[in-house]
PDB file of C-alpha atoms in Angstrom:
ATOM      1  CA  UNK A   6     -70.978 144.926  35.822  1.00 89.00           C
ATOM      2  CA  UNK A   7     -72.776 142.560  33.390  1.00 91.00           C
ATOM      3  CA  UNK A   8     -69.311 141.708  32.101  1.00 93.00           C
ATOM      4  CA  UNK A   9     -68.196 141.019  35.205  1.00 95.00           C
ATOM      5  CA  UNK A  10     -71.318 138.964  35.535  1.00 96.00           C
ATOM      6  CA  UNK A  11     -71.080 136.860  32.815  1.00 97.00           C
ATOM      7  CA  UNK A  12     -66.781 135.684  33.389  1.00 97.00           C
ATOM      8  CA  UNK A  13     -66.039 132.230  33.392  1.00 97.00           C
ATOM      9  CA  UNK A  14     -65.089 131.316  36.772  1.00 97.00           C
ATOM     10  CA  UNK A  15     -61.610 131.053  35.786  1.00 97.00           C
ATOM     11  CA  UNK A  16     -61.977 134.078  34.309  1.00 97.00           C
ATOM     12  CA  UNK A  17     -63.634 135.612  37.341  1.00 98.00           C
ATOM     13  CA  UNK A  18     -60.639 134.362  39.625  1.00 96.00           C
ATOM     14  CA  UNK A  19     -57.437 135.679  36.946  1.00 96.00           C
ATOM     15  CA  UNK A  20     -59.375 139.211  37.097  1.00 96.00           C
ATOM     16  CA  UNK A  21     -59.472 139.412  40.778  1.00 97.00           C
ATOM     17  CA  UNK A  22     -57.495 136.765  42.139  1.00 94.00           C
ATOM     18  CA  UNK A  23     -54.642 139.834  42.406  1.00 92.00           C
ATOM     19  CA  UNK A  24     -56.731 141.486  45.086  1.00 96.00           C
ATOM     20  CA  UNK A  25     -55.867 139.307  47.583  1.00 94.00           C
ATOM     21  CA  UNK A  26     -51.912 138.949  48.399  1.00 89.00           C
ATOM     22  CA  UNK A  27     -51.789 135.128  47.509  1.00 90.00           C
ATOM     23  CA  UNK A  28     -54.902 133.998  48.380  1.00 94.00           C
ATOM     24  CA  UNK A  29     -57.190 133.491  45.258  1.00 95.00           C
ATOM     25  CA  UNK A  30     -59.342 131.544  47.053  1.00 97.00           C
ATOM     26  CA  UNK A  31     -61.458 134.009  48.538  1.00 98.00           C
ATOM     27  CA  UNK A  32     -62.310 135.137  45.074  1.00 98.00           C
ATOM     28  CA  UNK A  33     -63.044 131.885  44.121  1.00 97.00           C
ATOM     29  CA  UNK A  34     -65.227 131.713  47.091  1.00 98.00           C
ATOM     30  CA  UNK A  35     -66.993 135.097  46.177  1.00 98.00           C
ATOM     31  CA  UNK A  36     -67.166 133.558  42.472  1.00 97.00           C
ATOM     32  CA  UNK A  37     -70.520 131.505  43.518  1.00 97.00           C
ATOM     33  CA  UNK A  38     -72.379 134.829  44.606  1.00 97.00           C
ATOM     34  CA  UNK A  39     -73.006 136.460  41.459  1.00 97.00           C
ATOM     35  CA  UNK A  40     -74.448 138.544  40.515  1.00 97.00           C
ATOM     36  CA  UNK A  41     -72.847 141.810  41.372  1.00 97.00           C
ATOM     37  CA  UNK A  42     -75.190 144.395  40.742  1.00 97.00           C
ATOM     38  CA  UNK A  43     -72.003 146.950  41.385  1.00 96.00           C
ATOM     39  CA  UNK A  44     -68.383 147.317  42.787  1.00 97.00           C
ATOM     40  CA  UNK A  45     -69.343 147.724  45.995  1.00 97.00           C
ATOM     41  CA  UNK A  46     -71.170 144.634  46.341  1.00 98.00           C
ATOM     42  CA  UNK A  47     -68.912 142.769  44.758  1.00 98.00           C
ATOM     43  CA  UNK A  48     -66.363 143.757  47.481  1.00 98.00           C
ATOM     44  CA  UNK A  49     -68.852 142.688  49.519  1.00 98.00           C
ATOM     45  CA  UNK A  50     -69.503 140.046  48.527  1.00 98.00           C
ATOM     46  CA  UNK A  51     -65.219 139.112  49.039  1.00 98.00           C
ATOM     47  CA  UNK A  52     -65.183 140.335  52.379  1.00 98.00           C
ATOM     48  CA  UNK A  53     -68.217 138.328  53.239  1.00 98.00           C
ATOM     49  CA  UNK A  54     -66.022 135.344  52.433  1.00 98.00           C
ATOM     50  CA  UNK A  55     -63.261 136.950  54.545  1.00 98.00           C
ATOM     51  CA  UNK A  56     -65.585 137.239  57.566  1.00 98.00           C
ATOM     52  CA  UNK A  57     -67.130 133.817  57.269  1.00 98.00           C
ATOM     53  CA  UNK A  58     -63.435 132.047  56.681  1.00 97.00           C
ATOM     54  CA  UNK A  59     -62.738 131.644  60.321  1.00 96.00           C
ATOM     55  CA  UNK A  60     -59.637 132.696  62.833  1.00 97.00           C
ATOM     56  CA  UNK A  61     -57.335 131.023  60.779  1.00 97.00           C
ATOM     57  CA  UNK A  62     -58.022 131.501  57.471  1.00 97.00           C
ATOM     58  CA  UNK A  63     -58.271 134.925  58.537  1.00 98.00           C
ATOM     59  CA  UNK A  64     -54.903 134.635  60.356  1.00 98.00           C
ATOM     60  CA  UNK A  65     -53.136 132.521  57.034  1.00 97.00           C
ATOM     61  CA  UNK A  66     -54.600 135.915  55.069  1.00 97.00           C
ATOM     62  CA  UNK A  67     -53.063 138.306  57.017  1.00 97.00           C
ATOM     63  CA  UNK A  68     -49.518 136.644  57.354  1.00 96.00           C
ATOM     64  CA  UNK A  69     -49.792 136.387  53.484  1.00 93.00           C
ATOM     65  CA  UNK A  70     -49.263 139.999  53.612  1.00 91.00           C
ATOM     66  CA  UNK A  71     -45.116 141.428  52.933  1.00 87.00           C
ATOM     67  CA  UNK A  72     -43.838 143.191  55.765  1.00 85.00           C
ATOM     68  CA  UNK A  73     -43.542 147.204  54.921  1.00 87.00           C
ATOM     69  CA  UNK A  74     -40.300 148.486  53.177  1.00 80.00           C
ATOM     70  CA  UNK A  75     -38.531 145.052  53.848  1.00 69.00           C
ATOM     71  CA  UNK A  76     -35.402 144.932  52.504  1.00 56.00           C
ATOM     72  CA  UNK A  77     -35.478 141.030  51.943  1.00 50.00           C
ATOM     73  CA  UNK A  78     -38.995 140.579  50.711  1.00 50.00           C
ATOM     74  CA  UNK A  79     -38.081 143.127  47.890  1.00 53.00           C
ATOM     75  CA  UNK A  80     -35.389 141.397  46.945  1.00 49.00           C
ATOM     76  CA  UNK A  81     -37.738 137.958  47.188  1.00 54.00           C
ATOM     77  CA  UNK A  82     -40.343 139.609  44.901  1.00 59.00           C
ATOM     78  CA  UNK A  83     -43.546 141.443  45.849  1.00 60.00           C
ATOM     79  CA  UNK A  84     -46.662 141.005  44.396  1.00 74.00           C
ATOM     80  CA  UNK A  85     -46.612 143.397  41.377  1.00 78.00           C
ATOM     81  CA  UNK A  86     -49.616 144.925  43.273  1.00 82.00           C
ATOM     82  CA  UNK A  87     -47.611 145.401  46.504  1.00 78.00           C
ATOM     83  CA  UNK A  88     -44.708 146.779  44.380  1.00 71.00           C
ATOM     84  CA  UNK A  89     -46.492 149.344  43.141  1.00 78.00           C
ATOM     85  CA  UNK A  90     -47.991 150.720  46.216  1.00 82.00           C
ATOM     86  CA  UNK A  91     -45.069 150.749  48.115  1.00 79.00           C
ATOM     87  CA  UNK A  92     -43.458 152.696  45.620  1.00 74.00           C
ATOM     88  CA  UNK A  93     -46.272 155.035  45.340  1.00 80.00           C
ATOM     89  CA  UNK A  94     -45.523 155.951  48.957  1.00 78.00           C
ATOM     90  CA  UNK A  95     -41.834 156.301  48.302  1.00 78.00           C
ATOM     91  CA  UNK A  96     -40.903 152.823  50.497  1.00 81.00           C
ATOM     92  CA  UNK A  97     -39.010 151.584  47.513  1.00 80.00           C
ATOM     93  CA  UNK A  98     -36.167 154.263  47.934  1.00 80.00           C
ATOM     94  CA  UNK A  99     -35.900 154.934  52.435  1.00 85.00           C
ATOM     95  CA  UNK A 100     -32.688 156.022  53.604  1.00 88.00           C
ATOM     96  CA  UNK A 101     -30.668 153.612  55.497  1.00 90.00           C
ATOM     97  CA  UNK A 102     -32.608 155.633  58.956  1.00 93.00           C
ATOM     98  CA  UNK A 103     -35.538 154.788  57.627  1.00 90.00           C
ATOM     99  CA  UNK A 104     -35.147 151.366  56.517  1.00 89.00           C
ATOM    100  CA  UNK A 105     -33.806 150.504  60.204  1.00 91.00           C
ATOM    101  CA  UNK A 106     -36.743 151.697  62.130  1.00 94.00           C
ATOM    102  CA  UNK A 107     -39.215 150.766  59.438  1.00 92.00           C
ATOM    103  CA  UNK A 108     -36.966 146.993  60.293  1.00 92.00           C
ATOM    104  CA  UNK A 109     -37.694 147.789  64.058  1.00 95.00           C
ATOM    105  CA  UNK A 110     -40.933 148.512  63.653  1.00 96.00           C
ATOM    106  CA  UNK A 111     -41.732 145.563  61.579  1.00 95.00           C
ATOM    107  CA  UNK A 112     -40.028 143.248  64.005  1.00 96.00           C
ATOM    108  CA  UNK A 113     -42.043 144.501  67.124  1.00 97.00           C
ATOM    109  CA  UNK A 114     -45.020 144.311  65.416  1.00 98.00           C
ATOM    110  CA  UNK A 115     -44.972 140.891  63.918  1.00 97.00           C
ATOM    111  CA  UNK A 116     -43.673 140.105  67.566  1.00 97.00           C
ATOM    112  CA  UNK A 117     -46.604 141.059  69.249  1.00 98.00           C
ATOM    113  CA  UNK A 118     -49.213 139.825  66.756  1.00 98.00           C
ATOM    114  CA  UNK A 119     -48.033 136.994  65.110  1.00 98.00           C
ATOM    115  CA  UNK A 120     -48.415 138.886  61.498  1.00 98.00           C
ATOM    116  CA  UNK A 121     -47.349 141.397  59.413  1.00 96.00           C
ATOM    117  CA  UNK A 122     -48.072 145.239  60.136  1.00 97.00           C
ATOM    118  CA  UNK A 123     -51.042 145.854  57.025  1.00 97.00           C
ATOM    119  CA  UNK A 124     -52.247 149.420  55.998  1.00 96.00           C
ATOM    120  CA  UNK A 125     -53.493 150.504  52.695  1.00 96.00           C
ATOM    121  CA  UNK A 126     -50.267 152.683  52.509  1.00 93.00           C
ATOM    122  CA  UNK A 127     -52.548 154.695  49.947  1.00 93.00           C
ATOM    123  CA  UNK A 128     -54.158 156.527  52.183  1.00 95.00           C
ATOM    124  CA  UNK A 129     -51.663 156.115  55.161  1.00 94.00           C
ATOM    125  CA  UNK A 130     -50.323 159.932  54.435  1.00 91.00           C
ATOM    126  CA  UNK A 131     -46.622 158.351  53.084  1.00 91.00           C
ATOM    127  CA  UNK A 132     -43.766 157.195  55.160  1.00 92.00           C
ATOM    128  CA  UNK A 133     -44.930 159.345  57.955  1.00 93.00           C
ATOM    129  CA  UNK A 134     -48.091 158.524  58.271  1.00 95.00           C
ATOM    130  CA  UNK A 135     -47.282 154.649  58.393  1.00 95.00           C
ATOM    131  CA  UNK A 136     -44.658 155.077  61.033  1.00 95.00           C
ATOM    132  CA  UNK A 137     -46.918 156.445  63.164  1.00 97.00           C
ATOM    133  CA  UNK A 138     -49.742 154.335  62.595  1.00 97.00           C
ATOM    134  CA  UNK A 139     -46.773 151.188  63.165  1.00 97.00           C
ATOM    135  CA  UNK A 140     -46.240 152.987  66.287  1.00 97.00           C
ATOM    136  CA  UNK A 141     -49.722 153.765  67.337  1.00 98.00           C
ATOM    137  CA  UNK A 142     -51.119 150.105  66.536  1.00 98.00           C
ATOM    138  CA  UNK A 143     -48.195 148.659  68.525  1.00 98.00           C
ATOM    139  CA  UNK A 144     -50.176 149.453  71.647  1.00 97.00           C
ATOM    140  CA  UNK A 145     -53.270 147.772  70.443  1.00 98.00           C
ATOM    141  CA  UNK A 146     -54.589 144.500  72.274  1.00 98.00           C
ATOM    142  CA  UNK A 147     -54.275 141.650  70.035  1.00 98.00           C
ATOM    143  CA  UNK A 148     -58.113 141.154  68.992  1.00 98.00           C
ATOM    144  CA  UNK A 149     -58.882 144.810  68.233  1.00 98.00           C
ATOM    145  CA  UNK A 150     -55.235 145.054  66.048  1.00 98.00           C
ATOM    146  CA  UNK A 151     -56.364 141.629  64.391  1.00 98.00           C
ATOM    147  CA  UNK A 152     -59.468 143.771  63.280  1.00 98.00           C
ATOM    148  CA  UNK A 153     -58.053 146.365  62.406  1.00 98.00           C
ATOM    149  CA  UNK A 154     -55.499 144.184  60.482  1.00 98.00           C
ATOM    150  CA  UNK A 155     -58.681 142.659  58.583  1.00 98.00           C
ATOM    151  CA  UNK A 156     -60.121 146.150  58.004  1.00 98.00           C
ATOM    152  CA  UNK A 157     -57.049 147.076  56.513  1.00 98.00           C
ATOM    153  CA  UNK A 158     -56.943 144.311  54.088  1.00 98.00           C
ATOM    154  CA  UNK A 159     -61.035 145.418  53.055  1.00 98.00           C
ATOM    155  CA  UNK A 160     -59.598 148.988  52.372  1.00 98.00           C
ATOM    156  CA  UNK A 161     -56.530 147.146  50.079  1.00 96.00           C
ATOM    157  CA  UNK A 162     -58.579 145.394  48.596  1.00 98.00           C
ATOM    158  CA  UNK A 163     -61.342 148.397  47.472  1.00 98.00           C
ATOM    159  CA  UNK A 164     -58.477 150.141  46.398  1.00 96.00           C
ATOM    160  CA  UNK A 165     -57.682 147.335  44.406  1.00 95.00           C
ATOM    161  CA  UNK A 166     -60.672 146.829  42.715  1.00 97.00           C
ATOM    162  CA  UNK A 167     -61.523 149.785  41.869  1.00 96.00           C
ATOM    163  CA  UNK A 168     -58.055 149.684  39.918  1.00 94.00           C
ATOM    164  CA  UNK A 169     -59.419 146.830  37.970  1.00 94.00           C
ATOM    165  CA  UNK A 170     -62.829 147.627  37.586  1.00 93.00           C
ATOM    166  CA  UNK A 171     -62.289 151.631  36.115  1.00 85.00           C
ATOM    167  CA  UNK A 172     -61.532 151.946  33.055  1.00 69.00           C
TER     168      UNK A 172
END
């Protein structure tokens, strides 16, 4: 960690600023707490800023997010980050079935909520597993599926870091 420690701030932010789908500015935030005396505090530490942010930075996070197995946001470009855990789920290569509920899905959701469906499709149990949560979560009220949403983006995040931070 005393690497970590010791970045330059801009430093700081290029290493993490990937954690966050387009929204460097939490790390930025987190930047001023140092030091980390490990990982888990300095994730922390980044959802500490995510708490404190407010409803709508909160919100402006969360629709930052791609929509799941979108055939026009891959085309668009996803975070490299995003990329890769899609594909590590196998949502870079659905059928045409599965693209068109996974489409459905997507549309109810962000519908009903105002933002993108978010899981950390790592630990979602693959396609299945995410279709069902999608379906599950659907019948959520809107403040305990905006938590959940922002839990969600913590659990990203960890997964994230820990990426970065292992050798």
């Amino acid at each position: 960690m005393s690497d970590i420690n010791t970045l330059t701030r801009k430093a700081f932010i290029e290493r993490f600023g990937l954690l966050f789908e387009h929204n460097p500015w939490i790390v930025a935030q987190a930047e001023t707490m140092r030091p980390f005396a490990d990982p888990e505090a300095l994730h922390a530490g980044f959802m500490k800023v995510v708490a404190h942010s407010g409803p709508e930075a909160q919100l402006a996070l969360l629709r930052a997010h791609p929509k799941l197995a979108d055939k026009a946001q891959v085309k668009a470009g996803l975070t490299k980050e995003s990329a890769s855990e899609q594909a590590s789920v196998g949502l870079n290569a659905l059928t045409e079935a599965e693209f068109a509920r996974f489409h459905e899905l997507n549309t109810a959701y962000e519908t009903r909520f105002g933002f993108p469906f978010i899981i950390a499709v790592r630990l979602a149990g693959g396609k299945a597993g995410i279709l069902n949560a999608m379906e599950t979560r659907l019948g959520n009220d809107a403040e305990t599926e905006f938590a959940t949403a922002l839990s969600e983006v913590g659990k990203i995040v960890w997964l994230r870091l820990k990426d970065v931070v292992t050798p």
